[in-house]
Amino acid sequence: MSKMTPAAGSANLTLPISGMTCAACVSRVEKGLLEVPGVAIASVNLATERASVTLDPKVVSAEQLAEAIGSLGYDLHPEETTLAVTGMTCGACVSRVENALNAVPGVLDASVNFATHQAVVSHLSPGADPLLDAVGNAGYGARAISESDGLPDDLAHDTEYLTVKRRFIIAAILSTLVMAIGMLHKMVDTGLPTQQVHYILFILTTPVQFWSGWRFLRGFWSALRHGAADMNSLITVGTVAAYGYSVVATFSPHLVTSPGDAPNVYYETAAMIITLILLGRLLEARARGRTSDAIRKLMDLRPQTARVIRGSEEVDIPIEQVQHGDILRVRPGEKIPVDGIIQEGLSAIDESMVTGESIPAEKGPHSRVIGATQNKTGSFTFEATGVGSETVLARIVQMVQEAQGSRAPIQRIADRIAAVFVPIVFGISLATFLIWLYTGPDLATALINTVAVLIIACPCAMGLATPTAIMVGTGRGAEFGILIKGGEVLKNAHNLTSIALDKTGTLTTGKPVVTDIITTGGTDENSLLQLAAAAEKGSEHPLGEAIYAEAEKRALESLDLQGFEAQPGHGLAAHVADRDILIGNRRLMDTQGVNSDALSESASRLENEGKTVIYLAVDGEPAGLIAVADTLKPDARQAVSELVALGLEVALVSGDNERTAQAIADQAGISTVMAEVLPEEKAARVKELQSNRQKVGMVGDGINDAPALAQADVGFAIGTGADIAKESADITLMSASLSAIPRAIRLSRRTMTVIRQNLFWAFAYNTLLIPVAALGLLNPLGGPMLAAAAMAFSSVSVISNSLRLKKFK
């Protein structure tokens, strides 16, 4: 279907659309697309669930098409492609690559990370070829990365590091000789004519300029061909100016000096600038490699083989060949190969690499085990339920990689500044040259001051300031079992003013346990519990399960259940060991004519403590009470105390009645209680807090918490909870421990502090030292060479500052 003839320069897009069910849907989508200005042709295929669209990219954007599809009631599912980008040297390069990718028809969003040298692109049309072409046309190299690549930049990083190292070593040796010969000739009469010394310096410097410095020359030429300027442009213009002047002074001295005077040459300046910058690149590459240590450590934990039971034999196979449903055996001291459910056996498993918990977790039949964790004691068999990219470890690595590839909003500002910064520096350097040329003593002075401005202004530190901090911060969080979705989440978490905590399963264990047993007459606790456990044996009610579990815990002998009758809404009646048992609430006692007044005072006290009270009667006489409660997690009070110390207002949000919720809040040290909140009301309560200009974090673990987690400024999902809660959350806590919440907030604050420090020093460095170089104040201290050393130091210092986050506790 079409409405117009495609214009010249039109583009074809393929849109993946879901939700269409019939021919009427097809017609509706086609009509809706054709109503978008700039769309010439729209053809929808119901079988493939795709729409082919011809459009004018200058008139209509991918975002407008997505909005149009959404307004029709259908879903558009863009693809996400990760590219490894080569050739980027500063923040200006980041902006150029992003602009090139965003200009590709069908691209919804492109985010480039200078620290990882990766671009994450959300786009409509399938395939990465247009994206690769766009990056190539911008003057850079790129390749698509798949999930199975693991750490995609490892090989490239190692190759890059070795290349820089080799070129630096040659440059350092030759530059040292150039400096030594030049200084020796000026200080001591070597007997060699000045012209011959200049020839020697020329021979030694040329390989440094054109071989060791080839990366800068190539980058400059690429940027020049595309009408742009970046860090390579500054370095190349500066060093070529110093080198070129020296060559002229060597072979045609009359052009730069008066007859009879010996001209000055600046071979050592050109050589040492390249050497010092390569040293900075070498240190930077080494430090940048450490920013991905967290992911690398996680991936190194993966075992290479698995022991699979095939018939009556146990066979070792590569872990890639393990399939769903395979039965595997794990022996003491071995790593668990994949995720699964234990079938037989008992063990203690160290899950610290996932949860951050140092104490091994006790496991038995039906317990869930996580791939790559360490089996400590027993041997067991388990059924594989998660293999390959479905394992918890694989998902963690993917989440951390996505977070490290993201950017905080403040970084976009820095990148935009870096993009216009280089042209401004060229303007300042030109002004410096002209002013010194007309007011200074000679051409050489003007040249040296101009070179100093060009070299000292390289904006490398600006591009590294934010991504390196995010990489180290999110990686350190992963080591503690704290998975942070990205830079935006870090920013929001550090601004939080309030934290709302769900009760059941979040603040409490989520599993009722017996807390008190009160008896009457001569009956002892164990005898009463023994009778109650027999009556509740096989019960699926959480309270009944708690009573039976307590009897098992005390190793009480199981009594025979001789009869059973449920009393809906009240409890049950049973016949145990030739005795009639009633177990349930006060109403059951009243309806059965049991006088329980003697237990009223104790029952009221227990209920005021937020506990559920169960009455027991034996042979028609009151026998006692059993109190059951969902107990507070061991570290809950300490976690709440830490949150308050961080300046956060802590609130409890619960569907329980006011008395129970208040009792739990009192135990945890929480002052604000929102009780009797229905699941669908939790998001509204979070919004209510936000309306008071609060930045609210919500912590939950269940499906009913998902809307509230999504509504909150930052959603925290307890990792032991439902998957939908994790999907809705910004931060996933892999353990059930609440201590991870204040730790996550402290980590976010520390990371944002490091980012601000990095950006401050990056901008302050350029702002302060460019005028110093332009005024010629660096010349007495070494001029361009000092500028090169300072520029290299600025990048290394930013990365080193970010690496301090690795020491976060």
mmCIF file with all atom_site columns, C-alpha atoms in Angstrom, residues 32 44 71 209 262 265 282 317 324 337 339 366 375-376 390 437 500 575 640 652 716 803:
data_model
loop_
_atom_site.group_PDB
_atom_site.id
_atom_site.type_symbol
_atom_site.label_atom_id
_atom_site.label_alt_id
_atom_site.label_comp_id
_atom_site.label_asym_id
_atom_site.label_entity_id
_atom_site.label_seq_id
_atom_site.pdbx_PDB_ins_code
_atom_site.Cartn_x
_atom_site.Cartn_y
_atom_site.Cartn_z
_atom_site.occupancy
_atom_site.B_iso_or_equiv
_atom_site.pdbx_formal_charge
_atom_site.auth_seq_id
_atom_site.auth_comp_id
_atom_site.auth_asym_id
_atom_site.auth_atom_id
_atom_site.pdbx_PDB_model_num
ATOM 1  C CA . GLY A 1 32  ? -1.771 4.404   10.541 1.00 0.00 ? 32  GLY A CA 1
ATOM 2  C CA . VAL A 1 44  ? 2.425  -5.132  6.570  1.00 0.00 ? 44  VAL A CA 1
ATOM 3  C CA . SER A 1 71  ? -0.889 4.820   19.408 1.00 0.00 ? 71  SER A CA 1
ATOM 4  C CA . GLN A 1 209 ? 57.284 11.038  14.401 1.00 0.00 ? 209 GLN A CA 1
ATOM 5  C CA . ALA A 1 262 ? 72.905 28.686  14.120 1.00 0.00 ? 262 ALA A CA 1
ATOM 6  C CA . VAL A 1 265 ? 65.722 22.871  16.282 1.00 0.00 ? 265 VAL A CA 1
ATOM 7  C CA . LEU A 1 282 ? 50.069 2.775   27.889 1.00 0.00 ? 282 LEU A CA 1
ATOM 8  C CA . ILE A 1 317 ? 31.406 -33.377 28.792 1.00 0.00 ? 317 ILE A CA 1
ATOM 9  C CA . HIS A 1 324 ? 17.860 -28.943 29.914 1.00 0.00 ? 324 HIS A CA 1
ATOM 10 C CA . PRO A 1 337 ? 28.488 -26.308 36.192 1.00 0.00 ? 337 PRO A CA 1
ATOM 11 C CA . ASP A 1 339 ? 21.790 -23.877 37.281 1.00 0.00 ? 339 ASP A CA 1
ATOM 12 C CA . HIS A 1 366 ? 14.405 -29.534 45.788 1.00 0.00 ? 366 HIS A CA 1
ATOM 13 C CA . ASN A 1 375 ? 30.280 -27.030 46.424 1.00 0.00 ? 375 ASN A CA 1
ATOM 14 C CA . LYS A 1 376 ? 31.877 -27.326 49.849 1.00 0.00 ? 376 LYS A CA 1
ATOM 15 C CA . GLU A 1 390 ? 19.996 -18.748 30.756 1.00 0.00 ? 390 GLU A CA 1
ATOM 16 C CA . LEU A 1 437 ? 54.637 36.175  16.120 1.00 0.00 ? 437 LEU A CA 1
ATOM 17 C CA . ALA A 1 500 ? 9.818  2.359   51.288 1.00 0.00 ? 500 ALA A CA 1
ATOM 18 C CA . HIS A 1 575 ? -8.383 -37.168 66.936 1.00 0.00 ? 575 HIS A CA 1
ATOM 19 C CA . VAL A 1 640 ? 17.262 0.399   58.814 1.00 0.00 ? 640 VAL A CA 1
ATOM 20 C CA . LEU A 1 652 ? 7.093  0.334   55.937 1.00 0.00 ? 652 LEU A CA 1
ATOM 21 C CA . PHE A 1 716 ? 15.291 -2.408  44.603 1.00 0.00 ? 716 PHE A CA 1
ATOM 22 C CA . LEU A 1 803 ? 39.887 2.713   40.392 1.00 0.00 ? 803 LEU A CA 1
#
